[in-house]
mmCIF file of C-alpha atoms in Angstrom:
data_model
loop_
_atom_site.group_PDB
_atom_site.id
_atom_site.type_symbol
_atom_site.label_atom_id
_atom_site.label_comp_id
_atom_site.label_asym_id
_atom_site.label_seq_id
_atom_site.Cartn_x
_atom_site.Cartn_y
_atom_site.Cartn_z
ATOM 1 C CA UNK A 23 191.557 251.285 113.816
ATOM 2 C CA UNK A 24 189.720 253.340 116.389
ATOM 3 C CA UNK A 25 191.864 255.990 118.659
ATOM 4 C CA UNK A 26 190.965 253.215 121.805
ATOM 5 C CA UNK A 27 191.821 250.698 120.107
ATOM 6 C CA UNK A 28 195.545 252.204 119.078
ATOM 7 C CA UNK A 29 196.051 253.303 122.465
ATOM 8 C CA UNK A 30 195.004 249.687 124.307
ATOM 9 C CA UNK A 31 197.383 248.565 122.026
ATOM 10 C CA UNK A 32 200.559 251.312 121.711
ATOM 11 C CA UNK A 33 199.857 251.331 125.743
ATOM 12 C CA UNK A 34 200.049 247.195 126.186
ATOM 13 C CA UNK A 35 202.512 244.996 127.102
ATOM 14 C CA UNK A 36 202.260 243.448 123.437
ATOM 15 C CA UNK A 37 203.161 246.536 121.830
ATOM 16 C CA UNK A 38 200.914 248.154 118.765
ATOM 17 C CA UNK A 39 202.640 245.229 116.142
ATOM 18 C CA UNK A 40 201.859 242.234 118.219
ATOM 19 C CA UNK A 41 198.358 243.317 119.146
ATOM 20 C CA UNK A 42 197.788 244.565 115.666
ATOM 21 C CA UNK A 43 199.203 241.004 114.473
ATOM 22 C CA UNK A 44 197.592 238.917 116.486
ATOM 23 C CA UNK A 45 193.995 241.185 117.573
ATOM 24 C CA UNK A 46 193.048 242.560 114.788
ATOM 25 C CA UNK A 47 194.997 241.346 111.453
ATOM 26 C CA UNK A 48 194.417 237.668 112.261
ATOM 27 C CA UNK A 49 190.616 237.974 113.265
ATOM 28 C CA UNK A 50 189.918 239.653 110.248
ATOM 29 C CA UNK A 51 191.363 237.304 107.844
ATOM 30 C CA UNK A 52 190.164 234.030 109.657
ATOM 31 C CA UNK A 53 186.808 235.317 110.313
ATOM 32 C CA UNK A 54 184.489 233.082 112.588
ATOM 33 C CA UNK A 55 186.686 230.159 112.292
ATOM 34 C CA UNK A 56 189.856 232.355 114.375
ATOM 35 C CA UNK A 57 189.694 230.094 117.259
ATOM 36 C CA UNK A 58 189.668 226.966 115.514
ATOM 37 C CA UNK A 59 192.298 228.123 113.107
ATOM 38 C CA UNK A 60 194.285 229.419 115.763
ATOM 39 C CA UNK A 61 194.066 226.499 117.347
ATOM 40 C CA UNK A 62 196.299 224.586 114.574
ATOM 41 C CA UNK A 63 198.358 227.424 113.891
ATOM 42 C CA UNK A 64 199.259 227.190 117.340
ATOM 43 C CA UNK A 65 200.506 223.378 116.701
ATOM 44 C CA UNK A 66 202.347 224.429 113.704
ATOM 45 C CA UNK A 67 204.100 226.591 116.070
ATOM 46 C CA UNK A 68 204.789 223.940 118.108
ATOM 47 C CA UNK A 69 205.981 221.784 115.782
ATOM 48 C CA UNK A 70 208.517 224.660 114.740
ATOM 49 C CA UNK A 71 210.429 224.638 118.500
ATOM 50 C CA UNK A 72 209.556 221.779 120.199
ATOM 51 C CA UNK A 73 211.413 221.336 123.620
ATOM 52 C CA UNK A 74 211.421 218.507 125.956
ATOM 53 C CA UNK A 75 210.229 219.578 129.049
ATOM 54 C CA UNK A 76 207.947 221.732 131.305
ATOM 55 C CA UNK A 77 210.142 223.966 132.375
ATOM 56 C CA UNK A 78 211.384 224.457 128.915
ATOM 57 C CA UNK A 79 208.111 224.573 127.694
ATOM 58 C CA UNK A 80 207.180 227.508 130.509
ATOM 59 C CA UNK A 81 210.504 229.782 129.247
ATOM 60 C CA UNK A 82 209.511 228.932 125.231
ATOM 61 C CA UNK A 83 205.565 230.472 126.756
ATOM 62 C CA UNK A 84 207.588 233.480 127.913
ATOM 63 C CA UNK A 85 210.076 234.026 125.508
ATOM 64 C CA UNK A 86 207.324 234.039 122.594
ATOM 65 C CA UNK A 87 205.267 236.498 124.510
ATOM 66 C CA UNK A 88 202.443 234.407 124.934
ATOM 67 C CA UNK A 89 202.358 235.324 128.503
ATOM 68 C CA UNK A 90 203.338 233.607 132.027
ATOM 69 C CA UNK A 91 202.664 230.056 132.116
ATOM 70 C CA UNK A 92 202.376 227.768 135.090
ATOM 71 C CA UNK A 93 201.610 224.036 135.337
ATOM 72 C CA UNK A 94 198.773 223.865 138.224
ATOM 73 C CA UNK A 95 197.830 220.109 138.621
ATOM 74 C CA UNK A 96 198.898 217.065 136.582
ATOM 75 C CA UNK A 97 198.079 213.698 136.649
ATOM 76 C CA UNK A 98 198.211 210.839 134.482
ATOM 77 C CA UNK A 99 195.636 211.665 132.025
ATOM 78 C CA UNK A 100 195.604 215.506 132.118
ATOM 79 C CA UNK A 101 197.603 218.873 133.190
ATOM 80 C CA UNK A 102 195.463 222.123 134.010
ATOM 81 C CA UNK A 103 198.303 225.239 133.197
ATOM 82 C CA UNK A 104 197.678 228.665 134.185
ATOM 83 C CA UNK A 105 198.474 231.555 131.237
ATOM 84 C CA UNK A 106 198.590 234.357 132.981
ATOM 85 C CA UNK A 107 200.747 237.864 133.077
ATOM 86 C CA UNK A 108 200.746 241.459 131.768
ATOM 87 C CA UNK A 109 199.908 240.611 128.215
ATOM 88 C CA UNK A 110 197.525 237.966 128.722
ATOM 89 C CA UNK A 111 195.648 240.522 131.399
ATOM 90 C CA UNK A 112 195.712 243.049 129.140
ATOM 91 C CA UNK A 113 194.225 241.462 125.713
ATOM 92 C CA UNK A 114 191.038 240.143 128.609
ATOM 93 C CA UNK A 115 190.993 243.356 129.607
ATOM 94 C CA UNK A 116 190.583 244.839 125.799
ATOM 95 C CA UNK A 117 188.171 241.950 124.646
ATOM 96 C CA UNK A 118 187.428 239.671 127.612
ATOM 97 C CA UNK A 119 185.162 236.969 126.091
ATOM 98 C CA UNK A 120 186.199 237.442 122.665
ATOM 99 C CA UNK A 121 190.027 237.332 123.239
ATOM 100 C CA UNK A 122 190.591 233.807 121.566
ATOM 101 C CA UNK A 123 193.441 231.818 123.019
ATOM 102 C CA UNK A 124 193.074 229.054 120.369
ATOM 103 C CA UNK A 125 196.752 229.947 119.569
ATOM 104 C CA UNK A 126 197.935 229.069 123.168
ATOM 105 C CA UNK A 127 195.688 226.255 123.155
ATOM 106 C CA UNK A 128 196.739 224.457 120.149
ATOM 107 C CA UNK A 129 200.543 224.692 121.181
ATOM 108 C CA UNK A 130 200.054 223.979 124.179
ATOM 109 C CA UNK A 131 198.927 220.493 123.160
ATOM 110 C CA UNK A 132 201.419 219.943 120.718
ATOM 111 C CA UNK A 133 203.887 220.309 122.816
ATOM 112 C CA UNK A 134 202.555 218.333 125.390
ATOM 113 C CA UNK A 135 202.397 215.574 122.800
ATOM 114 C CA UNK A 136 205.584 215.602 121.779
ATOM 115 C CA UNK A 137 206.914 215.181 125.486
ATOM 116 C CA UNK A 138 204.548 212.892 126.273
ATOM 117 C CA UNK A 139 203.850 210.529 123.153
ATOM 118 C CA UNK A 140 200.152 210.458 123.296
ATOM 119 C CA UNK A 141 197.670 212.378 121.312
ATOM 120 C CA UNK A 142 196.728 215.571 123.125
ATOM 121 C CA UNK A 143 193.806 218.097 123.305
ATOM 122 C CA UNK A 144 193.426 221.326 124.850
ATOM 123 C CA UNK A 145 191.098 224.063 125.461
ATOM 124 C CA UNK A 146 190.060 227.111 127.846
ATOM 125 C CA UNK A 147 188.858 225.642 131.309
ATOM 126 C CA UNK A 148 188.346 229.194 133.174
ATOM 127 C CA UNK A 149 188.531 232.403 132.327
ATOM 128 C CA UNK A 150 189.867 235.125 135.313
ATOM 129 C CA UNK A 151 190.273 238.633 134.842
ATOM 130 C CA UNK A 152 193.930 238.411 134.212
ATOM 131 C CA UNK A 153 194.782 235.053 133.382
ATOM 132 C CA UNK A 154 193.014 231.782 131.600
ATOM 133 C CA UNK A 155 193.496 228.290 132.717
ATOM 134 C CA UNK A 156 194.189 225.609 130.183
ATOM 135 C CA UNK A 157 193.366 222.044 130.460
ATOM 136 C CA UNK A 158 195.255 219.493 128.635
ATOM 137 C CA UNK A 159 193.636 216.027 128.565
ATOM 138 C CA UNK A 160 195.337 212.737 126.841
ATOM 139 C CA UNK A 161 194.734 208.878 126.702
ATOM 140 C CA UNK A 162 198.406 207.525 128.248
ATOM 141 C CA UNK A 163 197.457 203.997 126.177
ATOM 142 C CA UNK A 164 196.673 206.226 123.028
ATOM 143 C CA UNK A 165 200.050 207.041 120.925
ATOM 144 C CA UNK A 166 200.409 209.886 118.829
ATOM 145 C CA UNK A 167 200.158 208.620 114.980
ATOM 146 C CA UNK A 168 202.483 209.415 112.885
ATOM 147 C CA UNK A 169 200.431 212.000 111.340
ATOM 148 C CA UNK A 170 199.765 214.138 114.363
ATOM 149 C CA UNK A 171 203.294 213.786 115.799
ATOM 150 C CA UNK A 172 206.137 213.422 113.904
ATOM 151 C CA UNK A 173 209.567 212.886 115.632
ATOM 152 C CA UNK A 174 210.249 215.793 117.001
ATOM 153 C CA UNK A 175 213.835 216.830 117.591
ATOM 154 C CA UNK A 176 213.531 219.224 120.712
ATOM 155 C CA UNK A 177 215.458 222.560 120.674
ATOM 156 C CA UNK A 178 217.889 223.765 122.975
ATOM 157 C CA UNK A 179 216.647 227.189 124.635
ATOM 158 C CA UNK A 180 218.914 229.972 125.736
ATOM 159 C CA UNK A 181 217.658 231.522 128.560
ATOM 160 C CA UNK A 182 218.356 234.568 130.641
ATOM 161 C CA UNK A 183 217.865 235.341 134.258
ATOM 162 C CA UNK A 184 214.641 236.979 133.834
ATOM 163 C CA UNK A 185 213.731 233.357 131.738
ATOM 164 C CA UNK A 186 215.273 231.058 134.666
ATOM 165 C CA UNK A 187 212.624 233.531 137.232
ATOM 166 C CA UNK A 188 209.435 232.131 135.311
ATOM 167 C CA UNK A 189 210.015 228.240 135.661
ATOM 168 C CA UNK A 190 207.675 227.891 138.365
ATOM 169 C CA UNK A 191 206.906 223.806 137.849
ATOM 170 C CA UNK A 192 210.702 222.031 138.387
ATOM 171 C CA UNK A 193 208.554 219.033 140.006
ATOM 172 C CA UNK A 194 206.450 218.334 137.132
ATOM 173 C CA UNK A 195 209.707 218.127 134.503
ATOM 174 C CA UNK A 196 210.670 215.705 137.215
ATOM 175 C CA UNK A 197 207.800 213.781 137.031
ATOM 176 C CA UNK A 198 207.209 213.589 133.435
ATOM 177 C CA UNK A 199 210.808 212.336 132.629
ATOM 178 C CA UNK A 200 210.144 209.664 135.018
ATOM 179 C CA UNK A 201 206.803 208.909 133.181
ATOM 180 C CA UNK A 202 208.708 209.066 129.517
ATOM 181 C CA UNK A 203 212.116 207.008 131.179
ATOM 182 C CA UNK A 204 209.471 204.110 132.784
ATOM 183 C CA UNK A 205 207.955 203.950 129.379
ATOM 184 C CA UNK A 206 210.896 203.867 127.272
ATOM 185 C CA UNK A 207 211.886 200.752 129.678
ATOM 186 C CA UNK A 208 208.545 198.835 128.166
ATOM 187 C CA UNK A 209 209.078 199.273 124.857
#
């Protein structure tokens, strides 16, 4: 590790064991394939504290220090979130085009999946100086098989003050429980 390296890191947001973890351990072992293995990693994740709602899924973002996440547009067939915050500003900063966020990515759509029922994809639409934005895409008449989504059982989150502060998106939960109620009245 070079001396700017350790102090990017010791100096970050992430602290010296995240970045290490996640900048520098994990590229090396992965290779060229990081951001596609990141990518499912990232589901795995997902699959490991699945929760049943946007805002839920905005405090999980926070609470696993993944950075601040906000849903920008929605509509029936995709969502376009916003990952932004100290830590991601600060790993662009370090890397900018090479700072994968397969991770982020992959459980984003996961979880996306799970709330919605329909297979899920996801990947970097723009890049910013401090933030990335995400766009989610899905087929609404496509269901998740049951080898890409299993039944989930959603988690219950304990949140903080500082948690309740990043739920920036109340109106999309709204909406997508709608979407998932009206659907559950069809089948």
């Amino acid at each position: 590790m070079s001396q700017k390296l350790y102090d990017e890191l010791i100096n970050s947001p992430q602290g010296l064991v995240n970045g290490t973890l996640r900048d520098v351990i994990l590229p090396a072992i992965l290779g060229k394939e990081t951001d596609e293995m990141l990518y499912w990693i990232g589901k795995d994740l997902a699959r490991q504290y699945p929760v049943a709602s946007p805002a839920e899924l905005i405090t999980l973002t926070h609470q696993l220090g993944l950075g601040e996440l906000t849903l920008e547009k929605h509509s029936p067939t995709s969502q376009l979130w916003r990952l932004g915050g100290p830590i991601v500003a600060g790993r662009i900063k370090k890397d900018d085009e090479e700072t994968s966020f397969g991770l982020e990515c992959g459980f984003l759509a996961q979880e996306i999946e799970f709330q919605l029922g329909t297979v899920v994809e996801a990947k970097i639409n723009d890049r910013h100086h401090d933030a990335v934005n995400i766009l989610l895409e899905n087929d609404p008449q496509t269901d998740s098989n049951s080898e890409r989504a299993e039944l989930a059982t959603f988690i219950h989150l304990q949140t903080t003050s500082a948690d309740n502060d990043q739920v920036q998106s109340p109106k999309a939960g709204r909406h997508l429980r709608k979407r998932r109620s009206r659907r559950e009245k069809q089948d």
